[in-house]
Coordinates of C-alpha atoms in Angstrom, one line a residue:
M1 CA 83.6 92.6 100.9
S2 CA 81.6 90.0 102.4
V3 CA 81.3 86.1 102.0
C4 CA 78.8 83.4 103.7
P5 CA 80.4 81.5 106.3
E6 CA 80.3 78.2 104.5
S7 CA 82.1 79.6 101.6
H8 CA 85.8 79.0 102.7
P9 CA 85.9 75.6 104.2
A10 CA 89.5 75.0 102.9
S11 CA 91.0 78.1 104.4
Q12 CA 89.4 77.6 107.8
L13 CA 90.3 73.8 107.8
A14 CA 93.9 74.3 106.9
A15 CA 94.2 76.9 109.7
G16 CA 92.6 74.8 112.1
V17 CA 94.5 71.6 111.8
G18 CA 97.6 73.7 111.8
F19 CA 96.7 75.3 115.3
L20 CA 95.8 71.7 116.5
T21 CA 99.4 70.6 115.6
D22 CA 100.9 73.8 117.3
S23 CA 99.2 73.1 120.5
Y24 CA 99.9 69.3 120.4
D25 CA 103.6 70.1 120.0
L26 CA 103.5 72.8 122.4
F27 CA 101.8 71.1 125.4
A28 CA 102.8 67.4 124.9
I29 CA 106.3 68.5 126.4
S30 CA 104.2 68.8 129.9
I31 CA 104.1 64.8 130.2
C32 CA 107.2 64.1 127.9
A33 CA 109.6 66.3 130.0
Q34 CA 108.8 63.9 133.2
M35 CA 109.9 60.9 131.1
I36 CA 113.1 62.7 129.8
E37 CA 113.9 63.7 133.3
I38 CA 113.7 59.8 134.6
I39 CA 115.9 58.5 131.8
Y40 CA 118.5 61.4 131.3
S41 CA 118.8 62.8 134.9
Q42 CA 122.4 63.8 135.4
S43 CA 122.7 61.5 138.3
G44 CA 121.4 58.6 136.7
T45 CA 118.6 57.8 139.1
A46 CA 115.1 57.5 138.5
G47 CA 111.8 58.3 140.3
L48 CA 109.3 61.2 140.4
A49 CA 109.0 61.6 144.0
N50 CA 112.9 62.9 144.3
P51 CA 113.7 64.2 140.6
S52 CA 117.4 64.9 140.0
L53 CA 117.1 66.8 137.0
A54 CA 118.5 70.1 137.5
N55 CA 115.8 73.0 137.3
H56 CA 117.3 74.7 134.3
L57 CA 117.2 71.9 132.2
D58 CA 113.5 71.5 132.6
F59 CA 113.1 75.0 132.2
G60 CA 115.0 75.2 128.8
L61 CA 112.8 72.3 127.4
K62 CA 109.6 74.4 128.3
V63 CA 110.8 77.8 127.3
A64 CA 112.5 77.0 124.1
S65 CA 109.3 77.0 122.3
P66 CA 108.0 80.1 123.7
I67 CA 111.2 82.1 122.6
G68 CA 110.9 80.6 119.2
T69 CA 107.2 81.6 119.1
L70 CA 108.0 84.9 119.9
L71 CA 110.7 85.3 117.2
G72 CA 108.3 83.4 114.8
Q73 CA 105.5 85.9 115.4
L74 CA 107.4 88.9 114.8
V75 CA 109.3 87.7 111.7
F76 CA 106.4 86.0 110.0
G77 CA 104.0 88.4 110.7
W78 CA 106.1 91.2 109.3
A79 CA 107.0 89.1 106.2
A80 CA 103.3 88.2 105.7
D81 CA 102.6 92.1 105.3
I82 CA 105.4 92.6 103.1
L83 CA 105.4 89.4 100.8
G84 CA 102.0 88.4 101.1
R85 CA 100.1 85.9 103.0
K86 CA 100.2 83.0 100.7
K87 CA 103.9 83.2 100.0
M88 CA 104.5 82.7 103.8
Y89 CA 101.6 80.1 104.4
G90 CA 102.5 76.5 104.6
F91 CA 106.3 77.3 105.4
E92 CA 105.8 77.5 109.0
L93 CA 104.7 73.9 109.2
I94 CA 107.2 72.7 107.3
L95 CA 109.6 74.1 109.9
I96 CA 107.5 72.5 112.4
L97 CA 107.9 69.1 110.5
V98 CA 111.7 69.1 110.3
A99 CA 112.0 70.3 113.9
T100 CA 109.8 67.8 115.4
F101 CA 111.5 64.9 113.3
G102 CA 114.8 66.4 114.9
Q103 CA 113.5 66.1 118.5
V104 CA 112.6 62.4 117.6
L105 CA 115.9 61.6 116.6
A106 CA 117.7 63.6 119.1
G107 CA 120.1 61.7 121.2
N108 CA 123.3 62.0 123.3
A109 CA 126.9 62.0 121.9
Y110 CA 130.4 62.9 122.8
G111 CA 130.0 66.4 121.3
A112 CA 126.4 66.9 122.2
D113 CA 124.2 66.7 125.0
I114 CA 120.4 65.4 124.3
Y115 CA 119.1 68.4 126.3
G116 CA 121.0 70.8 123.9
V117 CA 119.7 69.1 120.8
L118 CA 116.2 69.0 122.1
I119 CA 116.3 72.7 123.3
T120 CA 117.7 73.6 119.7
Y121 CA 114.9 71.8 118.0
R122 CA 112.2 73.0 120.3
F123 CA 113.3 76.6 119.7
L124 CA 113.0 75.9 115.7
M125 CA 109.6 74.4 116.2
G126 CA 108.6 77.6 118.1
I127 CA 109.7 79.9 115.4
G128 CA 107.3 77.8 113.0
I129 CA 104.4 77.5 115.6
G130 CA 104.8 81.5 116.0
G131 CA 104.5 82.3 112.4
D132 CA 101.2 80.3 112.1
Y133 CA 99.4 82.7 114.7
P134 CA 99.4 85.9 112.8
I135 CA 99.0 84.4 109.3
S136 CA 96.3 82.0 110.2
A137 CA 94.3 84.6 111.9
I138 CA 94.6 87.1 109.3
I139 CA 93.7 84.7 106.5
T140 CA 90.7 83.7 108.4
S141 CA 89.6 87.3 109.5
E142 CA 90.1 88.5 105.6
F143 CA 88.2 85.5 104.2
A144 CA 85.4 85.7 106.7
A145 CA 82.0 87.5 106.5
T146 CA 81.5 90.4 108.8
L147 CA 78.6 88.6 110.5
F148 CA 80.4 85.5 111.5
R149 CA 84.0 86.6 111.7
G150 CA 84.1 86.2 115.4
R151 CA 83.1 82.6 115.3
M152 CA 85.1 81.7 112.3
M153 CA 88.3 83.0 114.0
N154 CA 87.3 81.4 117.4
A155 CA 86.6 78.1 115.7
V156 CA 90.2 78.1 114.3
F157 CA 91.7 79.1 117.7
A158 CA 89.6 76.4 119.4
M159 CA 91.9 73.8 117.8
Q160 CA 94.3 75.0 120.6
A161 CA 92.2 73.1 123.2
V162 CA 91.7 70.1 120.9
G163 CA 95.3 70.0 120.5
Q164 CA 95.7 69.8 124.3
L165 CA 93.2 67.1 124.5
F166 CA 94.9 65.1 121.8
A167 CA 98.4 65.4 123.4
A168 CA 97.0 64.0 126.7
L169 CA 94.7 61.2 125.0
V170 CA 98.0 60.0 122.7
S171 CA 100.1 60.4 125.8
L172 CA 97.6 58.1 127.9
S173 CA 97.3 55.5 124.9
V174 CA 100.9 55.4 124.6
I175 CA 102.0 55.2 128.2
T176 CA 99.1 52.2 128.6
A177 CA 100.5 50.4 125.5
F178 CA 104.0 50.4 126.9
R179 CA 102.6 49.6 130.5
S180 CA 104.6 46.1 130.8
R181 CA 107.8 47.6 129.0
I182 CA 107.7 50.5 131.6
I183 CA 107.5 48.4 134.6
A184 CA 110.0 46.1 133.4
N185 CA 112.5 48.7 132.5
Q186 CA 112.0 52.3 132.9
N187 CA 114.3 53.1 130.0
S188 CA 111.5 52.0 127.8
L189 CA 110.3 55.6 128.4
D190 CA 112.8 56.6 125.8
Q191 CA 110.7 55.2 123.3
V192 CA 107.4 56.3 124.7
W193 CA 108.2 60.0 124.5
R194 CA 109.5 59.8 121.0
V195 CA 106.3 58.2 119.9
I196 CA 104.5 61.0 121.7
I197 CA 106.3 63.6 120.1
G198 CA 106.6 62.1 116.5
L199 CA 102.7 61.5 116.1
G200 CA 102.5 65.4 116.3
M201 CA 104.0 65.5 112.7
I202 CA 100.9 63.7 111.1
P203 CA 98.4 66.7 111.3
A204 CA 101.2 69.1 110.3
A205 CA 101.9 67.1 107.1
L206 CA 97.9 66.9 106.5
A207 CA 97.6 70.7 106.7
T208 CA 101.0 71.6 104.7
Y209 CA 99.7 70.8 101.3
A210 CA 96.2 72.5 101.8
R211 CA 97.8 75.7 102.9
L212 CA 100.1 75.9 99.9
K213 CA 97.3 75.7 97.7
I214 CA 95.2 78.7 99.4
P215 CA 95.2 81.9 97.3
E216 CA 96.1 85.3 98.6
P217 CA 93.1 86.9 100.6
P218 CA 91.2 89.3 98.3
R219 CA 91.8 92.3 100.8
F220 CA 95.8 92.0 100.6
T221 CA 95.5 91.7 96.9
M222 CA 93.5 94.9 96.7
D223 CA 94.8 96.9 99.6
V224 CA 98.3 96.1 99.5
E225 CA 99.0 94.5 96.0
R226 CA 96.6 97.2 94.6
N227 CA 95.5 94.6 92.1
L228 CA 91.6 94.9 91.8
E229 CA 91.0 92.3 88.9
Q230 CA 93.3 89.7 90.8
A231 CA 91.3 90.7 94.1
E232 CA 88.0 89.6 92.2
Q233 CA 89.8 86.3 91.1
D234 CA 90.7 85.8 94.6
A235 CA 87.3 86.4 95.8
D236 CA 86.1 83.8 93.2
F237 CA 87.9 81.2 95.3
V238 CA 85.9 81.7 98.2
A239 CA 82.6 81.0 96.4
T240 CA 83.8 78.3 94.0
G241 CA 87.0 76.9 95.2
R242 CA 88.9 77.5 91.9
F243 CA 91.8 79.7 92.1
E244 CA 93.3 81.6 88.8
R245 CA 96.4 83.6 88.9
I246 CA 96.1 86.5 86.4
E247 CA 99.1 87.0 84.5
D248 CA 100.3 89.3 81.7
R249 CA 97.1 91.3 81.6
P250 CA 96.9 95.1 82.3
V251 CA 96.6 95.7 86.2
V252 CA 93.6 97.5 87.6
E253 CA 95.0 99.1 90.4
V254 CA 93.6 100.7 93.5
N255 CA 95.0 103.9 95.1
M256 CA 95.5 103.0 98.6
P257 CA 98.0 104.0 101.4
K258 CA 101.1 102.0 100.9
A259 CA 103.1 100.2 103.3
S260 CA 106.1 101.6 104.5
K261 CA 108.2 102.4 107.9
R262 CA 107.5 106.0 107.3
D263 CA 103.7 105.2 107.2
F264 CA 103.7 102.7 110.1
I265 CA 105.4 105.4 112.5
K266 CA 103.0 107.8 111.0
Y267 CA 99.8 105.5 111.5
N268 CA 101.0 104.6 115.0
S269 CA 101.9 108.4 116.4
K270 CA 98.3 109.0 116.6
W271 CA 97.0 107.8 120.1
K272 CA 93.8 106.5 118.7
N273 CA 95.8 104.0 116.8
V274 CA 98.7 103.1 119.2
K275 CA 96.5 102.6 121.9
V276 CA 94.8 99.6 120.4
L277 CA 98.2 98.2 119.9
I278 CA 99.2 98.8 123.4
G279 CA 95.7 97.2 124.4
T280 CA 95.9 94.2 122.3
S281 CA 99.7 93.5 123.4
W282 CA 99.3 93.9 127.2
S283 CA 96.1 92.0 127.1
W284 CA 97.6 89.1 125.6
L285 CA 101.0 89.4 127.6
A286 CA 98.8 89.3 130.8
Q287 CA 96.6 86.4 129.8
D288 CA 99.6 84.3 128.6
I289 CA 101.4 84.6 131.8
A290 CA 98.8 82.8 133.4
F291 CA 97.7 80.4 130.5
Y292 CA 101.1 79.1 129.9
G293 CA 102.3 79.1 133.5
L294 CA 99.5 76.8 134.1
A295 CA 99.4 74.7 130.9
L296 CA 103.0 73.8 130.3
N297 CA 103.2 73.0 134.0
S298 CA 100.0 71.2 134.4
S299 CA 101.7 68.0 135.2
V300 CA 104.0 69.5 137.7
I301 CA 100.9 71.2 139.4
L302 CA 99.0 68.1 139.7
N303 CA 102.2 66.4 141.3
E304 CA 102.7 69.0 143.6
I305 CA 99.1 69.1 144.9
G306 CA 99.1 65.2 145.1
F307 CA 96.6 64.7 142.7
G308 CA 96.4 61.2 141.5
S309 CA 99.8 60.4 143.1
P310 CA 100.1 56.9 144.2
K311 CA 100.7 56.4 147.9
T312 CA 102.6 53.0 148.2
L313 CA 104.0 51.6 145.2
S314 CA 107.4 50.2 144.1
E315 CA 109.3 52.5 142.0
P316 CA 108.6 51.0 138.6
D317 CA 104.9 50.9 139.3
Y318 CA 105.0 54.4 140.7
I319 CA 106.5 55.7 137.7
Y320 CA 103.8 54.1 135.4
V321 CA 101.0 55.2 137.7
T322 CA 102.2 58.8 138.1
L323 CA 102.5 59.3 134.4
R324 CA 99.1 57.7 133.6
N325 CA 97.4 59.7 136.1
S326 CA 99.2 63.2 134.7
A327 CA 97.7 62.0 131.1
I328 CA 94.3 61.7 133.0
G329 CA 94.6 64.9 134.9
N330 CA 95.3 66.5 131.6
I331 CA 92.2 65.2 129.9
I332 CA 90.2 66.2 132.7
L333 CA 91.5 69.8 132.5
A334 CA 90.7 69.8 128.7
L335 CA 87.3 68.3 128.9
A336 CA 86.1 70.3 132.0
G337 CA 87.4 73.8 131.3
L338 CA 89.3 74.3 128.1
I339 CA 87.0 73.0 125.4
P340 CA 83.8 74.0 127.4
G341 CA 85.1 77.5 127.5
F342 CA 85.7 77.6 123.8
I343 CA 82.3 76.4 123.1
A344 CA 80.7 79.1 125.1
S345 CA 83.0 81.6 123.2
F346 CA 82.1 80.4 119.9
V347 CA 78.5 80.7 120.7
L348 CA 78.6 84.2 122.3
I349 CA 81.3 85.9 120.6
D350 CA 79.2 87.3 117.8
V351 CA 76.2 87.9 120.2
W352 CA 77.7 89.5 123.2
G353 CA 80.8 91.0 121.7
R354 CA 84.4 90.7 122.1
K355 CA 84.8 93.2 124.8
P356 CA 82.3 92.2 127.4
I357 CA 83.6 88.5 127.1
Q358 CA 87.2 89.6 127.6
F359 CA 86.3 91.9 130.6
L360 CA 84.2 88.9 131.9
G361 CA 87.1 86.6 131.6
F362 CA 89.6 88.7 133.3
G363 CA 87.4 89.6 135.9
M364 CA 86.5 86.1 136.8
L365 CA 89.9 84.9 136.6
T366 CA 91.1 87.6 139.0
I367 CA 88.7 86.3 141.5
I368 CA 89.7 82.5 140.9
F369 CA 93.1 83.0 141.2
L370 CA 92.6 84.8 144.5
C371 CA 90.7 82.0 145.6
M372 CA 93.2 79.5 144.6
G373 CA 96.0 81.5 146.1
L374 CA 94.4 82.6 149.5
G375 CA 92.8 79.2 150.1
F376 CA 95.9 77.1 149.1
D377 CA 97.1 76.4 152.6
V378 CA 93.2 75.1 153.5
M379 CA 92.8 73.1 150.1
V380 CA 96.1 71.6 149.4
E381 CA 98.6 71.8 152.7
R382 CA 96.0 70.6 155.0
N383 CA 94.6 68.0 152.5
R384 CA 91.1 69.2 153.1
S385 CA 90.0 69.8 149.7
I386 CA 92.3 68.9 146.7
H387 CA 89.5 68.3 144.6
A388 CA 88.0 71.9 145.3
F389 CA 91.3 73.2 144.0
V390 CA 91.1 71.1 140.9
F391 CA 87.6 72.5 140.4
L392 CA 88.9 75.9 140.5
Y393 CA 91.8 75.1 138.2
C394 CA 89.3 73.6 135.6
L395 CA 87.0 76.8 136.0
S396 CA 90.1 79.1 135.5
N397 CA 90.8 77.0 132.2
F398 CA 87.0 77.7 131.3
F399 CA 87.3 81.5 131.9
Q400 CA 90.5 81.8 130.0
N401 CA 89.1 80.2 126.8
F402 CA 85.6 81.8 127.5
G403 CA 87.7 85.3 127.7
P404 CA 91.0 86.6 127.0
N405 CA 92.4 83.4 125.6
S406 CA 89.8 83.6 122.8
T407 CA 89.6 87.3 122.2
T408 CA 93.1 88.4 122.3
F409 CA 93.6 86.3 119.2
I410 CA 90.6 87.5 117.6
I411 CA 90.6 91.4 118.1
P412 CA 94.4 91.9 116.7
G413 CA 93.1 90.2 113.6
E414 CA 90.4 92.7 113.1
V415 CA 91.1 96.2 114.3
F416 CA 94.3 97.1 112.2
P417 CA 94.4 98.3 108.5
T418 CA 95.3 95.4 106.1
R419 CA 98.8 96.8 105.2
Y420 CA 99.9 96.3 108.8
R421 CA 97.5 93.8 110.3
S422 CA 99.7 90.8 110.3
T423 CA 102.7 92.7 111.6
S424 CA 100.5 94.0 114.4
H425 CA 98.7 90.7 115.3
G426 CA 102.5 89.3 115.3
V427 CA 103.5 92.1 117.8
S428 CA 100.3 91.6 120.0
A429 CA 101.0 87.5 120.0
A430 CA 104.6 88.1 120.7
S431 CA 103.9 90.1 123.9
G432 CA 101.7 87.0 124.9
K433 CA 104.7 84.9 124.5
L434 CA 107.0 87.3 126.4
G435 CA 104.3 86.6 129.0
A436 CA 104.8 82.9 128.6
I437 CA 108.7 83.2 129.0
I438 CA 108.0 85.3 132.3
A439 CA 105.7 82.4 133.6
Q440 CA 108.4 79.8 132.8
I441 CA 111.1 81.8 134.6
I442 CA 108.8 81.9 137.5
F443 CA 107.9 78.3 137.6
S444 CA 111.4 77.3 137.1
R445 CA 112.0 77.5 140.8
L446 CA 108.4 76.2 141.5
S447 CA 107.8 74.8 144.9
K448 CA 105.0 73.8 146.8
D449 CA 105.2 76.7 149.0
G450 CA 105.8 78.9 146.1
L451 CA 102.5 77.8 144.2
K452 CA 100.4 79.9 146.2
V453 CA 102.4 82.9 145.6
I454 CA 102.5 82.3 141.8
L455 CA 98.8 82.2 141.8
L456 CA 98.3 85.5 143.5
V457 CA 100.7 86.9 141.0
F458 CA 98.5 85.7 138.2
A459 CA 95.5 87.3 139.9
G460 CA 97.5 90.6 139.8
F461 CA 98.2 90.1 136.0
M462 CA 94.4 89.4 135.3
F463 CA 93.4 92.4 137.1
T464 CA 95.7 94.6 134.8
G465 CA 93.8 93.1 131.8
I466 CA 90.7 94.7 132.7
F467 CA 92.1 98.2 132.2
S468 CA 94.1 97.2 129.0
T469 CA 91.0 96.1 127.7
M470 CA 89.4 99.4 128.2
L471 CA 91.7 100.5 125.4
L472 CA 90.2 98.4 122.8
P473 CA 87.3 99.0 120.3
E474 CA 84.3 96.7 119.9
T475 CA 84.8 94.7 116.6
M476 CA 81.4 92.7 116.5
G477 CA 79.5 93.2 113.5
I478 CA 81.8 95.8 112.1
S479 CA 83.6 95.5 108.6
L480 CA 87.5 95.2 108.6
E481 CA 87.8 98.3 106.3
T482 CA 85.5 100.4 109.1
L483 CA 87.4 99.0 111.9
S484 CA 90.8 100.2 110.4
G485 CA 89.8 103.3 109.1
E486 CA 90.1 102.2 105.3
E487 CA 86.5 103.7 104.7
D488 CA 87.3 107.0 106.4
P489 CA 85.9 110.1 104.4
E490 CA 89.3 111.4 103.9
D491 CA 90.4 108.3 102.2
E492 CA 90.2 108.2 98.5
Y493 CA 90.0 104.9 96.7
M494 CA 90.7 105.8 93.2
H495 CA 90.8 102.9 90.4
H496 CA 93.0 103.3 87.4
E497 CA 94.5 101.1 84.6
M498 CA 98.4 100.7 84.7
N499 CA 99.9 99.0 81.4

């Protein structure tokens, strides 16, 4: 089953805008946490130079979403294989909308602390974000043509970098707009972070309606629902944009292996199958330890190394300038590393293949993090070349996106059979979020002395990713049916009518 790459813009746009929302909501907290810290620190004092917020509260704000995301990836991934992609698609964004609105309205009360409220809502938001990963990946994969499937999936996931850029741009714009208020009264930051978080609802609202109108992917309709005629109608949506649900007609059924617990265990009891799940899961875990360790703490890292921090300013001016510089630093990281990496991946993913790009990414990241860790004292501690450290930081972002951050999303959406594709993608992605949680545990006790050790730990995990990549097949230019073994000579596709 093949379609031309331009023939399904609705599904790709709906998936891409959703990922932009996910990324914006996840990474806006990097800057907003600093503002929340200033306003609601337990001692009531302000200032970023000597923050008084307990580490476990900052940790809670940043780890709540990855924990929710892990749960959402498992639950929505499984549900999309049982109930169908269409029945689940869109509801994850509704959950994100509700949770984001709850964050904007969060406050202190006698019976509730704002941190507890925010952590709860960010956990719920994470569940919605987690649901988006497997469903968007699978819908894009199952609608895409074999020849351009990698680019289509990469284009959707590239919106993660755009979301990070938008979070930084919006933060800079809002901080600048509130400049006089922040300098006059630091409590104005309570409005600033709410505006930044709340604006993330706009793309979510735009994408929700579009997602609810997308039909079931034809491959699911045929392979899992076993309805050949409806699958043909779903395929017509790809070419014409018109969708018709067939009701009260004889169903032309396809005799395919049926999803069940017994069949799932049988399928994964073979080494050739389970090794792929191990490879996708560990590769994603190793990648996300470094990716989320850096991305969710980018403002902290920039402050720790003294990048853009003012030297001699009064406290109100210091707060404003530091927050503004944090936003500018995140914009630089996105433009200099994240977005170029996705562009390179988009251009070469269907030319070089997935495995070569993942090998290259893990290899280069191992070298880069070793250089950052071993050279930390010279570049940062002795203040000789902070800009060299920032350059390496940007380079690591580039090879994450032109490397495992792209391929760990794409490969699980291709290599598994239709009946378990979403579940297996959810398991792989959840392994990545486990890595993100591990990264936040490490950073919860971050100190300037500890950063170089953390970077060396990242290098070690990147090195392990080289070996997990060896377990994976190359998927470029191969149909989903061939990759999943659904065109195996032993399989029979018998069509018959049932009344």
